mmCIF file of C-alpha atoms in Angstrom:
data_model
loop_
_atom_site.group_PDB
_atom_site.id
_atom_site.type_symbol
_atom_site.label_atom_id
_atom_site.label_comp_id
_atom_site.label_asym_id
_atom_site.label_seq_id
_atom_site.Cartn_x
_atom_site.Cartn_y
_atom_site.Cartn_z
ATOM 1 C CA UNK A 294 163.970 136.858 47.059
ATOM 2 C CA UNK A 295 167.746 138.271 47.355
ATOM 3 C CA UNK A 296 167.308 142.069 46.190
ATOM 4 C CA UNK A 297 170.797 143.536 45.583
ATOM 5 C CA UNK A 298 170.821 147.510 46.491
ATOM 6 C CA UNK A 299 174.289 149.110 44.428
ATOM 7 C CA UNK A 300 175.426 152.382 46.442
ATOM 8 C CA UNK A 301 177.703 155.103 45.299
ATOM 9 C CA UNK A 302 178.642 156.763 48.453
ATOM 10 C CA UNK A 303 179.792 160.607 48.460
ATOM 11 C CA UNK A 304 182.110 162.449 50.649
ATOM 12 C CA UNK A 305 179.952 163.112 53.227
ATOM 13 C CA UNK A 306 179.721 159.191 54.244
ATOM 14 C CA UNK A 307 183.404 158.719 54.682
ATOM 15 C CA UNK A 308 185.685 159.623 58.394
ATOM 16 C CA UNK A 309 188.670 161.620 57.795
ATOM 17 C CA UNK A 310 190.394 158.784 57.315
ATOM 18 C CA UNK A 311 188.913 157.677 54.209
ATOM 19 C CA UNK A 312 187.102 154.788 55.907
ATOM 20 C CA UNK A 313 182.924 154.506 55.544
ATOM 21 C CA UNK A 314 180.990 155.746 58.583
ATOM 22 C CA UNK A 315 179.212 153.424 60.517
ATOM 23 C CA UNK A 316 176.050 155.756 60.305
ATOM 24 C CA UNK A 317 176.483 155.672 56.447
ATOM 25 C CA UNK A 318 176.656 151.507 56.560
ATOM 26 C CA UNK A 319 173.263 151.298 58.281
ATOM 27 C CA UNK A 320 171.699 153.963 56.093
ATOM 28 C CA UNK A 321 173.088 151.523 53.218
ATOM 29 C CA UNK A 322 171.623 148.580 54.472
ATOM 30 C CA UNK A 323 168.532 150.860 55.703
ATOM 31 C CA UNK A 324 167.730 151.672 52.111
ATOM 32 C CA UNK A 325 168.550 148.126 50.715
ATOM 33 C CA UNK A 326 165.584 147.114 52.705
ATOM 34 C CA UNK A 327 163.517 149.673 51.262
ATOM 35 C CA UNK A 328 164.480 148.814 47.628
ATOM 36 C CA UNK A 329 163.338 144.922 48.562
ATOM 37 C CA UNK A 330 160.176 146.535 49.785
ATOM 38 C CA UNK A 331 159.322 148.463 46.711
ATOM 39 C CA UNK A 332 160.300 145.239 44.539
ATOM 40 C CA UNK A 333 157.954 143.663 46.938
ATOM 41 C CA UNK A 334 155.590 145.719 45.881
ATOM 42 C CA UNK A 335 154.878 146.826 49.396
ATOM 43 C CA UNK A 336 155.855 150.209 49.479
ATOM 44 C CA UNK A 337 156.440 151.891 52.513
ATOM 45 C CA UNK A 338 154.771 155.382 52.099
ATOM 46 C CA UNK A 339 151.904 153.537 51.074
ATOM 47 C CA UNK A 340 151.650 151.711 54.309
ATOM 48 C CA UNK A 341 152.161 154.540 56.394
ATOM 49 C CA UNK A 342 149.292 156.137 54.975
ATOM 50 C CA UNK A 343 146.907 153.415 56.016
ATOM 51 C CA UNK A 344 148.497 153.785 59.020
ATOM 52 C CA UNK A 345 150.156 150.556 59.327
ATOM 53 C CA UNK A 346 153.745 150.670 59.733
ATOM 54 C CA UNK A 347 156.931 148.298 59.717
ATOM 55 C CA UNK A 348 158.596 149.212 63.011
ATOM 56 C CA UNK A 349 162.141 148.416 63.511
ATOM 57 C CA UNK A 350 163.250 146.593 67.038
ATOM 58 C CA UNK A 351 166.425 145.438 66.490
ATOM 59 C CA UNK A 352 169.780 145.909 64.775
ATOM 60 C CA UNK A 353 172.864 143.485 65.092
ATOM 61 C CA UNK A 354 175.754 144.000 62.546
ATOM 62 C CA UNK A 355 179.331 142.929 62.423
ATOM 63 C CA UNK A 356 182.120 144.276 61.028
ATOM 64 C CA UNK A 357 185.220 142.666 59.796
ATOM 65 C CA UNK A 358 186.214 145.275 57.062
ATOM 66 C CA UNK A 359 185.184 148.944 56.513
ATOM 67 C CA UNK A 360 185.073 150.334 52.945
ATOM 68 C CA UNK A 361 187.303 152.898 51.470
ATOM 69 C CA UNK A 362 186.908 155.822 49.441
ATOM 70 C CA UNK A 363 186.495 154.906 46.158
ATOM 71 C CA UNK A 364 185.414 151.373 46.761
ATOM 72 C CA UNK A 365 182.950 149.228 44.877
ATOM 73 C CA UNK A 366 179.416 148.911 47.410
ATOM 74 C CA UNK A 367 176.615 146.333 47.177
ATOM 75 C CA UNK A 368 174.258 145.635 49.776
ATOM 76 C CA UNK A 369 172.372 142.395 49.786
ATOM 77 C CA UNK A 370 169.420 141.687 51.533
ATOM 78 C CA UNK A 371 166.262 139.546 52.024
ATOM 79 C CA UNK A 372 163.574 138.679 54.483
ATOM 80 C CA UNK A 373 164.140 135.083 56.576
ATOM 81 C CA UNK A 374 161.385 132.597 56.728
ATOM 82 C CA UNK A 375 159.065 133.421 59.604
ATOM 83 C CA UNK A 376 158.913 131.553 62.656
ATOM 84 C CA UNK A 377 156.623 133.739 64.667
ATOM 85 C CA UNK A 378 153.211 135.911 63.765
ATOM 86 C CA UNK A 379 154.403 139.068 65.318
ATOM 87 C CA UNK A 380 158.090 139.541 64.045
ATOM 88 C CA UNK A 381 160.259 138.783 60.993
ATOM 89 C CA UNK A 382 163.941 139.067 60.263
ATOM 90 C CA UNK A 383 165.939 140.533 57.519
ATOM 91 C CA UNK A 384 169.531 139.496 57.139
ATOM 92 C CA UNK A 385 172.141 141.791 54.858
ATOM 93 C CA UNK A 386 175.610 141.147 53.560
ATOM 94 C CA UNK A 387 177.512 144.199 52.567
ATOM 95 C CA UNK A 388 179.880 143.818 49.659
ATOM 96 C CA UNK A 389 183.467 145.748 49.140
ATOM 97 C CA UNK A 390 185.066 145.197 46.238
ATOM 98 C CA UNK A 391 183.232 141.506 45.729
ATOM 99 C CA UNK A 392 184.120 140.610 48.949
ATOM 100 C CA UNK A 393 181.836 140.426 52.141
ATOM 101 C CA UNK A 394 183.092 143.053 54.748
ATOM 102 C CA UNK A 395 179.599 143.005 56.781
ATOM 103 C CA UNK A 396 177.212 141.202 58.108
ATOM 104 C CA UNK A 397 173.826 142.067 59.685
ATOM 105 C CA UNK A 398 169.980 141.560 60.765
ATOM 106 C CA UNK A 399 167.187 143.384 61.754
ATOM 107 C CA UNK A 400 164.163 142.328 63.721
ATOM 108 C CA UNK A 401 160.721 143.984 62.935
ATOM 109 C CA UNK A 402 157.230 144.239 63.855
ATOM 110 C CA UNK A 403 153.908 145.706 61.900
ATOM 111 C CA UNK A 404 152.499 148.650 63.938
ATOM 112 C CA UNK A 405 149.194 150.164 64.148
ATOM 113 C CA UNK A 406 149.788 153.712 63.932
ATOM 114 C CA UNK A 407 146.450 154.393 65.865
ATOM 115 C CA UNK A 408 146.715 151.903 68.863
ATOM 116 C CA UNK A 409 150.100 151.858 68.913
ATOM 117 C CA UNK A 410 150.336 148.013 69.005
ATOM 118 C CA UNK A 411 151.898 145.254 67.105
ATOM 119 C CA UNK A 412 149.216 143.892 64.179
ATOM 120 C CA UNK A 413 149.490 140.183 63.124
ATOM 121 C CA UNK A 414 152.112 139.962 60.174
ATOM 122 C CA UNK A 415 149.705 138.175 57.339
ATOM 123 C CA UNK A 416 150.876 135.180 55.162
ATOM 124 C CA UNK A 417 150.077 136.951 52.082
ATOM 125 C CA UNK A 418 152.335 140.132 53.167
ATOM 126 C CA UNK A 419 155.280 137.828 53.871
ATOM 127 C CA UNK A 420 154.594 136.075 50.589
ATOM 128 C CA UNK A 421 155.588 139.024 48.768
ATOM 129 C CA UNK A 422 159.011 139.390 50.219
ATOM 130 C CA UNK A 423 159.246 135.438 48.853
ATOM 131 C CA UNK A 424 161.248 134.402 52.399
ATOM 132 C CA UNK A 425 164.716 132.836 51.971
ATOM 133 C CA UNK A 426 165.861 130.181 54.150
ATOM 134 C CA UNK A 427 169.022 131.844 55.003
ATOM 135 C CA UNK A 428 170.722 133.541 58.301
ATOM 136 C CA UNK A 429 173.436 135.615 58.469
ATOM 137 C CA UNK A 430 173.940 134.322 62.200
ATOM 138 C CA UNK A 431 173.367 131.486 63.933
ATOM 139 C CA UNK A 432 171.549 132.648 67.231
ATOM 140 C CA UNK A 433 168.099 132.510 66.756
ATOM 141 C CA UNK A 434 167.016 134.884 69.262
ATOM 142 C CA UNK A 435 169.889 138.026 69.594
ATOM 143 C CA UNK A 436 171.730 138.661 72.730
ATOM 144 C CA UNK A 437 170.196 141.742 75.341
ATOM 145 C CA UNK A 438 172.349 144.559 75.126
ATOM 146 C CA UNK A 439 174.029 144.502 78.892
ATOM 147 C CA UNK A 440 171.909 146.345 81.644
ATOM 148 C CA UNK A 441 173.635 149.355 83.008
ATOM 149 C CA UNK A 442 172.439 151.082 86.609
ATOM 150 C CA UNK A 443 175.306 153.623 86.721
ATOM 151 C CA UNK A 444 176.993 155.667 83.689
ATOM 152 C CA UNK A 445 179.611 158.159 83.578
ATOM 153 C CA UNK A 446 178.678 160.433 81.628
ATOM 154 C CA UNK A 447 175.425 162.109 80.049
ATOM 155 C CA UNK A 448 174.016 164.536 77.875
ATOM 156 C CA UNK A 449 170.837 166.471 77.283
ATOM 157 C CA UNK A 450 169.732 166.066 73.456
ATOM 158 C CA UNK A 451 166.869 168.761 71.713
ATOM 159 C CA UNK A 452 165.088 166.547 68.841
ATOM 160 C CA UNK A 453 165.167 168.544 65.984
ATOM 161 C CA UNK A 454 162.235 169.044 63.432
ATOM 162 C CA UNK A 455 164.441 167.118 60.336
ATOM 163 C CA UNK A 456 165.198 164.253 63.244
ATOM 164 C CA UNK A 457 161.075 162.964 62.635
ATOM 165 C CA UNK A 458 159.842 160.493 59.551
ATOM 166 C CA UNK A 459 156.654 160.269 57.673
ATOM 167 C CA UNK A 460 155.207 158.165 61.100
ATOM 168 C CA UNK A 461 155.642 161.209 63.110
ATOM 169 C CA UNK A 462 159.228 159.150 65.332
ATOM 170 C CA UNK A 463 162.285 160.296 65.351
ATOM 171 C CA UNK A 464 164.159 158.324 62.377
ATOM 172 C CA UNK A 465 165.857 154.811 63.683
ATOM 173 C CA UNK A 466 168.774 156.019 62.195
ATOM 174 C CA UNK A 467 168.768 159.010 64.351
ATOM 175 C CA UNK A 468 169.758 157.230 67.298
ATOM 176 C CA UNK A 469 172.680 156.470 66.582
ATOM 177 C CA UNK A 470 173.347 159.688 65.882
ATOM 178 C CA UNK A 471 172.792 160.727 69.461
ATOM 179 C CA UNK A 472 174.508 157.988 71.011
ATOM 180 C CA UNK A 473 177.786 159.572 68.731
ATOM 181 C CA UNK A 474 177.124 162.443 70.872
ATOM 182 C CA UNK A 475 177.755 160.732 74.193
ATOM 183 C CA UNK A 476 180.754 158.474 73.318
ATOM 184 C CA UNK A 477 183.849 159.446 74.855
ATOM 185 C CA UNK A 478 186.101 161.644 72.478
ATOM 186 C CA UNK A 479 188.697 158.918 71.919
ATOM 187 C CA UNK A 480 186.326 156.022 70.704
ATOM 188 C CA UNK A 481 183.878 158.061 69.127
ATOM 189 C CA UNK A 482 187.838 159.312 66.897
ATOM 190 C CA UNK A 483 188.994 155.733 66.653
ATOM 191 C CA UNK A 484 186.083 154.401 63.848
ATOM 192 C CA UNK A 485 186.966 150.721 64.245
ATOM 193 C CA UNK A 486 183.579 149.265 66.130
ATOM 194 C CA UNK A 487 183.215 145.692 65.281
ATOM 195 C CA UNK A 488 179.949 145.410 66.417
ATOM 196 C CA UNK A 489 176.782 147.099 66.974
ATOM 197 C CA UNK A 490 173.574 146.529 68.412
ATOM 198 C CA UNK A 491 170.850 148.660 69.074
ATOM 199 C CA UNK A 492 167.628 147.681 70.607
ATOM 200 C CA UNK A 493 164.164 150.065 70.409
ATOM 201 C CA UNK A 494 162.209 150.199 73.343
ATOM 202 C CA UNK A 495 159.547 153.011 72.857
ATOM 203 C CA UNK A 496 159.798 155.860 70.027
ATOM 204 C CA UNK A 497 160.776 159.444 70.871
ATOM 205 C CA UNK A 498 158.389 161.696 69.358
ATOM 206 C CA UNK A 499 158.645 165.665 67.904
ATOM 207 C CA UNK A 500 159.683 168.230 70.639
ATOM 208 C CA UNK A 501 160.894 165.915 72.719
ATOM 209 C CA UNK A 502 163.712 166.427 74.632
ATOM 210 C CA UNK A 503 165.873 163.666 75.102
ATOM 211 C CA UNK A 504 168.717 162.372 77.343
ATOM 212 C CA UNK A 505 171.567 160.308 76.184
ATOM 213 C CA UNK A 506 173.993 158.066 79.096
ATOM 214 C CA UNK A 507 177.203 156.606 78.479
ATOM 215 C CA UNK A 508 179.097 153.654 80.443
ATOM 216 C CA UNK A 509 181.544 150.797 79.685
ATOM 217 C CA UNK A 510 180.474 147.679 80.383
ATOM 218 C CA UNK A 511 181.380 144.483 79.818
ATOM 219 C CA UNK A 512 184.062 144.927 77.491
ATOM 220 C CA UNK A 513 181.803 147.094 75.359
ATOM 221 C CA UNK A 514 180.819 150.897 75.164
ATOM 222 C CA UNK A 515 177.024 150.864 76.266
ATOM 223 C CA UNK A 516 174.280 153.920 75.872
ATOM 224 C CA UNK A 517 170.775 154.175 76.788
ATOM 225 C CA UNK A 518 168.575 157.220 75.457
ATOM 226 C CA UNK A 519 165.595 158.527 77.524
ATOM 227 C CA UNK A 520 162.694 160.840 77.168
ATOM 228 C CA UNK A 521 161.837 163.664 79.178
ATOM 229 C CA UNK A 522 159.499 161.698 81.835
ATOM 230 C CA UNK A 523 163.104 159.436 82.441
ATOM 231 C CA UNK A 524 161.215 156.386 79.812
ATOM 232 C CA UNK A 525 164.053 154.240 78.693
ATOM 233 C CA UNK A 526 163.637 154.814 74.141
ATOM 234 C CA UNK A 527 166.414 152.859 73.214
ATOM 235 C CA UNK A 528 169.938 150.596 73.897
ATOM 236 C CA UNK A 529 172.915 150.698 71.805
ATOM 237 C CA UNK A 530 175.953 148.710 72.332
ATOM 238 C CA UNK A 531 179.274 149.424 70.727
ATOM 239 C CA UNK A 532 181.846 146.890 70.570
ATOM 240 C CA UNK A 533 185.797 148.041 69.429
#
């Protein structure tokens, strides 16, 4: 099933420079999954009150083009065919004007909001998201995110009470948001990343004070986020 998510983005989504954030293209995508959900008449609230979850482990996305103002946005999206009991993909292609600009996937396990561990992803729960046999990239398993011992900068973050979602985390999204707060002035200004990965490692819960660490690495712009006992939450990788 290929779900098609329109989006009319407002002011707040765009840089200075008329160009689409990079936080706004992975809310896009973010709630182009959701839509497929709801279509697949598995809707997330309703999970989350059984306390089963869909966790999100991994983003990859490329980006050859960003939007305008004033341009024309569709998100496409849909679930590969699964390969393994524990995870499943979803691939996106982001449309400007017609034309594909970006390219993504996500990785994602089912969580058991009491145990905390990953359930067995049923055949008759993929069934509804009626798998395509279709990948955005070719890698079957996605590249680590380069392993950093030294940084050169950091910064204390205080989670804030609008940071948390209905499972009681701090909002995948959110990350990013933090690791914007790290980046060094000029390539946090510059809004031309053409790639992004982010890997989750354990979820940063309400109150919890946070630190984020920068470092260039390997041709690419690295941070890690930890919690307050020094637990490494989650990897992001910036590429200009």
């Amino acid at each position: 099933m290929f779900v098609e998510f329109n989006y009319q983005p407002v002011l707040e989504d765009y840089n200075k420079d008329g160009s689409l954030k990079i936080e706004s293209v992975l809310k896009i995508l973010e709630n182009s999954g959701n839509a497929h959900s709801d279509k697949a008449g598995d809707s997330i609230l309703d999970r989350s009150q059984k306390k089963l979850a869909w966790v999100l482990t991994d983003w990859k996305i490329k980006i050859d083009e960003y939007p305008k103002y004033g341009d024309k946005i569709v998100a496409k999206t849909w679930s590969q065919s699964v390969t393994q009991i524990f995870n499943v993909s979803r691939d996106f292609e982001f449309y400007c004007n017609g034309k594909i600009c970006i390219t993504g996937t996500t990785r994602w396990v089912v969580l058991d909001l009491t145990t905390g561990r990953p359930c067995k992803i049923e055949k008759d729960l993929i069934a509804k998201y009626e798998p395509e046999d279709k990948s955005v990239f070719e890698e079957v398993k996605l590249a680590k995110i380069p392993a950093v011992q030294e940084f050169s900068f950091e910064k204390e973050i205080q989670t804030r009470r609008s940071d948390i979602d209905f499972n009681d985390h701090v909002h995948n999204l959110t990350y990013l948001d933090y690791a914007m707060e790290v980046l060094p002035e000029q390539v946090y200004n510059a809004h031309n990343f053409s790639l992004l990965r982010i890997t989750y490692k354990s979820p940063v819960k309400a109150g919890e004070k946070i630190t984020a660490k920068y470092a260039f690495a390997e041709d690419s712009h690295i941070v890690y986020i930890f919690g307050g006992e020094g637990e490494l939450k989650t990897q992001l990788q910036f590429v200009q």
